[in-house]
Structure formats: C-alpha cells, structure tokens
PDB file of C-alpha atoms in Angstrom:
ATOM      1  CA  MET A   1       0.086  -0.037   0.028  1.00  0.00           C
ATOM      2  CA  SER A   2       1.228   3.242  -0.761  1.00  0.00           C
ATOM      3  CA  CYS A   3       0.593   6.697   0.697  1.00  0.00           C
ATOM      4  CA  CYS A   4       0.074   8.597  -2.684  1.00  0.00           C
ATOM      5  CA  ASP A   5      -1.638   8.393  -5.710  1.00  0.00           C
ATOM      6  CA  ASP A   6       0.677   7.704  -8.487  1.00  0.00           C
ATOM      7  CA  PRO A   7      -0.519  10.318 -11.365  1.00  0.00           C
ATOM      8  CA  THR A   8       0.961   7.489 -13.751  1.00  0.00           C
ATOM      9  CA  GLU A   9      -1.647   5.126 -12.938  1.00  0.00           C
ATOM     10  CA  PRO A  10      -4.917   5.350 -14.502  1.00  0.00           C
ATOM     11  CA  HIS A  11      -7.645   6.143 -12.254  1.00  0.00           C
ATOM     12  CA  LYS A  12      -9.645   3.671 -10.826  1.00  0.00           C
ATOM     13  CA  ILE A  13     -13.574   3.867 -11.335  1.00  0.00           C
ATOM     14  CA  ASP A  14     -15.918   2.415  -8.177  1.00  0.00           C
ATOM     15  CA  SER A  15     -17.647  -0.014 -10.250  1.00  0.00           C
ATOM     16  CA  ARG A  16     -21.066   1.342  -7.825  1.00  0.00           C
ATOM     17  CA  ASP A  17     -20.755   4.864  -9.974  1.00  0.00           C
ATOM     18  CA  VAL A  18     -20.658   2.655 -13.264  1.00  0.00           C
ATOM     19  CA  ILE A  19     -23.718   0.736 -12.174  1.00  0.00           C
ATOM     20  CA  ARG A  20     -25.066   3.784 -11.148  1.00  0.00           C
ATOM     21  CA  GLU A  21     -24.607   5.157 -14.762  1.00  0.00           C
ATOM     22  CA  GLN A  22     -26.063   2.548 -16.214  1.00  0.00           C
ATOM     23  CA  GLU A  23     -29.093   2.358 -14.379  1.00  0.00           C
ATOM     24  CA  HIS A  24     -29.380   6.277 -15.579  1.00  0.00           C
ATOM     25  CA  TYR A  25     -28.714   5.606 -18.906  1.00  0.00           C
ATOM     26  CA  GLY A  26     -31.442   2.818 -19.105  1.00  0.00           C
ATOM     27  CA  ASN A  27     -34.213   4.971 -17.418  1.00  0.00           C
ATOM     28  CA  LEU A  28     -33.614   7.533 -19.708  1.00  0.00           C
ATOM     29  CA  VAL A  29     -33.807   5.357 -22.628  1.00  0.00           C
ATOM     30  CA  ARG A  30     -36.894   3.581 -21.210  1.00  0.00           C
ATOM     31  CA  ASP A  31     -38.423   6.913 -20.957  1.00  0.00           C
ATOM     32  CA  LEU A  32     -37.214   8.608 -23.896  1.00  0.00           C
ATOM     33  CA  PHE A  33     -39.098   4.781 -25.727  1.00  0.00           C
ATOM     34  CA  THR A  34     -41.908   4.764 -23.405  1.00  0.00           C
ATOM     35  CA  ASP A  35     -42.941   8.417 -22.482  1.00  0.00           C
ATOM     36  CA  ASP A  36     -43.451  12.015 -24.748  1.00  0.00           C
ATOM     37  CA  PRO A  37     -39.912  12.746 -25.311  1.00  0.00           C
ATOM     38  CA  GLU A  38     -40.717  16.337 -25.394  1.00  0.00           C
ATOM     39  CA  LYS A  39     -41.544  15.844 -21.191  1.00  0.00           C
ATOM     40  CA  VAL A  40     -38.552  14.114 -20.989  1.00  0.00           C
ATOM     41  CA  ILE A  41     -36.211  16.551 -22.461  1.00  0.00           C
ATOM     42  CA  LEU A  42     -37.785  19.361 -20.308  1.00  0.00           C
ATOM     43  CA  LYS A  43     -37.473  17.223 -17.276  1.00  0.00           C
ATOM     44  CA  LEU A  44     -33.429  16.747 -18.301  1.00  0.00           C
ATOM     45  CA  LEU A  45     -33.378  20.418 -19.255  1.00  0.00           C
ATOM     46  CA  LYS A  46     -33.345  21.330 -15.640  1.00  0.00           C
ATOM     47  CA  GLU A  47     -30.623  19.488 -14.382  1.00  0.00           C
ATOM     48  CA  SER A  48     -28.594  20.134 -17.282  1.00  0.00           C
ATOM     49  CA  THR A  49     -25.434  22.190 -17.504  1.00  0.00           C
ATOM     50  CA  THR A  50     -25.159  25.588 -18.975  1.00  0.00           C
ATOM     51  CA  TYR A  51     -23.638  24.754 -22.123  1.00  0.00           C
ATOM     52  CA  LEU A  52     -26.288  22.443 -22.482  1.00  0.00           C
ATOM     53  CA  ARG A  53     -29.399  25.222 -22.106  1.00  0.00           C
ATOM     54  CA  GLU A  54     -27.477  27.383 -24.242  1.00  0.00           C
ATOM     55  CA  LEU A  55     -27.378  24.865 -27.290  1.00  0.00           C
ATOM     56  CA  ALA A  56     -31.491  23.851 -26.340  1.00  0.00           C
ATOM     57  CA  ALA A  57     -32.165  27.660 -26.292  1.00  0.00           C
ATOM     58  CA  LEU A  58     -30.424  28.122 -29.970  1.00  0.00           C
ATOM     59  CA  ARG A  59     -31.565  24.817 -31.578  1.00  0.00           C
ATOM     60  CA  ALA A  60     -33.652  22.397 -29.915  1.00  0.00           C
ATOM     61  CA  HIS A  61     -36.528  20.915 -31.999  1.00  0.00           C
ATOM     62  CA  TYR A  62     -39.651  21.383 -29.471  1.00  0.00           C
ATOM     63  CA  PRO A  63     -40.585  24.972 -29.358  1.00  0.00           C
ATOM     64  CA  SER A  64     -41.600  24.023 -26.074  1.00  0.00           C
ATOM     65  CA  VAL A  65     -37.930  23.311 -24.920  1.00  0.00           C
ATOM     66  CA  ARG A  66     -36.386  26.363 -26.338  1.00  0.00           C
ATOM     67  CA  LEU A  67     -38.373  28.554 -24.459  1.00  0.00           C
ATOM     68  CA  LYS A  68     -38.225  26.873 -21.262  1.00  0.00           C
ATOM     69  CA  ALA A  69     -34.211  26.724 -22.135  1.00  0.00           C
ATOM     70  CA  ILE A  70     -34.201  30.743 -22.350  1.00  0.00           C
ATOM     71  CA  GLU A  71     -36.143  31.268 -19.276  1.00  0.00           C
ATOM     72  CA  LEU A  72     -33.358  29.122 -17.384  1.00  0.00           C
ATOM     73  CA  LEU A  73     -30.630  31.081 -18.829  1.00  0.00           C
ATOM     74  CA  ASP A  74     -28.646  33.268 -16.433  1.00  0.00           C
ATOM     75  CA  LYS A  75     -26.619  36.199 -16.704  1.00  0.00           C
ATOM     76  CA  ASN A  76     -23.612  34.262 -17.802  1.00  0.00           C
ATOM     77  CA  SER A  77     -25.598  33.369 -21.035  1.00  0.00           C
ATOM     78  CA  LYS A  78     -26.257  37.050 -21.948  1.00  0.00           C
ATOM     79  CA  ALA A  79     -24.510  36.474 -25.459  1.00  0.00           C
ATOM     80  CA  VAL A  80     -26.716  33.617 -26.109  1.00  0.00           C
ATOM     81  CA  LEU A  81     -30.102  36.093 -25.692  1.00  0.00           C
ATOM     82  CA  ASP A  82     -28.486  38.504 -27.968  1.00  0.00           C
ATOM     83  CA  GLN A  83     -27.776  36.035 -30.686  1.00  0.00           C
ATOM     84  CA  ILE A  84     -31.507  35.140 -30.926  1.00  0.00           C
ATOM     85  CA  ILE A  85     -32.524  38.529 -30.443  1.00  0.00           C
ATOM     86  CA  GLU A  86     -30.439  39.546 -33.220  1.00  0.00           C
ATOM     87  CA  LYS A  87     -30.511  36.349 -35.416  1.00  0.00           C
ATOM     88  CA  GLU A  88     -34.206  35.534 -35.255  1.00  0.00           C
ATOM     89  CA  PRO A  89     -36.287  38.776 -34.465  1.00  0.00           C
ATOM     90  CA  ASP A  90     -39.145  37.697 -36.453  1.00  0.00           C
ATOM     91  CA  SER A  91     -39.322  34.332 -34.410  1.00  0.00           C
ATOM     92  CA  PRO A  92     -41.748  33.711 -30.832  1.00  0.00           C
ATOM     93  CA  PHE A  93     -38.417  32.992 -29.139  1.00  0.00           C
ATOM     94  CA  VAL A  94     -37.390  36.847 -29.358  1.00  0.00           C
ATOM     95  CA  VAL A  95     -40.115  37.586 -27.097  1.00  0.00           C
ATOM     96  CA  ALA A  96     -38.713  35.021 -24.305  1.00  0.00           C
ATOM     97  CA  ALA A  97     -35.264  36.464 -25.014  1.00  0.00           C
ATOM     98  CA  ARG A  98     -36.223  39.989 -24.672  1.00  0.00           C
ATOM     99  CA  LYS A  99     -38.195  39.048 -21.433  1.00  0.00           C
ATOM    100  CA  GLN A 100     -35.288  36.995 -19.661  1.00  0.00           C
ATOM    101  CA  SER A 101     -32.817  39.304 -20.768  1.00  0.00           C
ATOM    102  CA  ASP A 102     -34.765  42.380 -19.302  1.00  0.00           C
ATOM    103  CA  ASP A 103     -35.484  40.218 -15.829  1.00  0.00           C
ATOM    104  CA  LEU A 104     -31.516  39.422 -15.809  1.00  0.00           C
ATOM    105  CA  ASP A 105     -30.695  43.553 -16.321  1.00  0.00           C
ATOM    106  CA  HIS A 106     -33.212  43.645 -13.498  1.00  0.00           C
ATOM    107  CA  GLU A 107     -31.944  41.463 -11.058  1.00  0.00           C
ATOM    108  CA  GLN A 108     -28.585  42.426 -11.835  1.00  0.00           C
ATOM    109  CA  GLY A 109     -29.682  46.292 -10.944  1.00  0.00           C
ATOM    110  CA  LEU A 110     -31.207  45.259  -8.005  1.00  0.00           C
ATOM    111  CA  LEU A 111     -28.446  43.059  -6.740  1.00  0.00           C
ATOM    112  CA  GLY A 112     -26.069  45.780  -7.560  1.00  0.00           C
ATOM    113  CA  LYS A 113     -27.716  48.347  -5.852  1.00  0.00           C
ATOM    114  CA  LEU A 114     -28.112  46.017  -2.604  1.00  0.00           C
ATOM    115  CA  PHE A 115     -24.575  45.105  -2.550  1.00  0.00           C
ATOM    116  CA  ASN A 116     -22.448  48.094  -3.883  1.00  0.00           C
ATOM    117  CA  ARG A 117     -24.144  50.338  -1.210  1.00  0.00           C
TER     118      ARG A 117
END
C-alpha cells in the first residue's frame, strides 16, 4: 500500500458508479421510448449544464424546450440571448429572449444596488 496516488496510473472507477450510470442511462432510454420525448427533455433540461441549456435555447427541436431553456438562462448566457434577439427577430423566441434579458438586467440592477452600497 502506498500513501500517495501515482499520477501515471489510470484512475480507478468505482464499480458502483458505473452501475449507477448504467441504471440512469437505462431509465433515460426507457423514458424516451415509453413517454413523450418532449416531456423527458423538459425534465432533463432543469438538471443540465449551462452549455446544454444554451444549446437548447438556440437549437432545440421542440418549441417548448427552446422557450424553457431561454427562461433558465442566467447572466452568464447573455450573449446567447443577444444572439437569439439579433438573428431571429421575427420568431416567437425573441419575445422570451428579450423578457429574460430584461429580467436579468433588472435583477442585476437590484442586486447591484443592494450590494454596492
């Protein structure tokens, strides 16, 4: 037994983590086959990373998924909101992007006033 990890050795994966991920993947596939895929994607969107939310806001197939993704974007995704506003001026998504952008500006303004005193 050694006291330290050897960086040249490959990282050992716990078999419980592998089993957990296999179950998660199996459940996801089952849900996609047996449930409404749009509902499954909407549920996953809430748990996804910022990158995936931004991608969904820009390109998701289902309009409801795009709208929800836009709603979930935060101030770090302002460029994505601006891109939607600029490139899709006639789409229904521009209204949601403008609203989210305004909400973020308003929120940032209120927090700025509270914490910059």
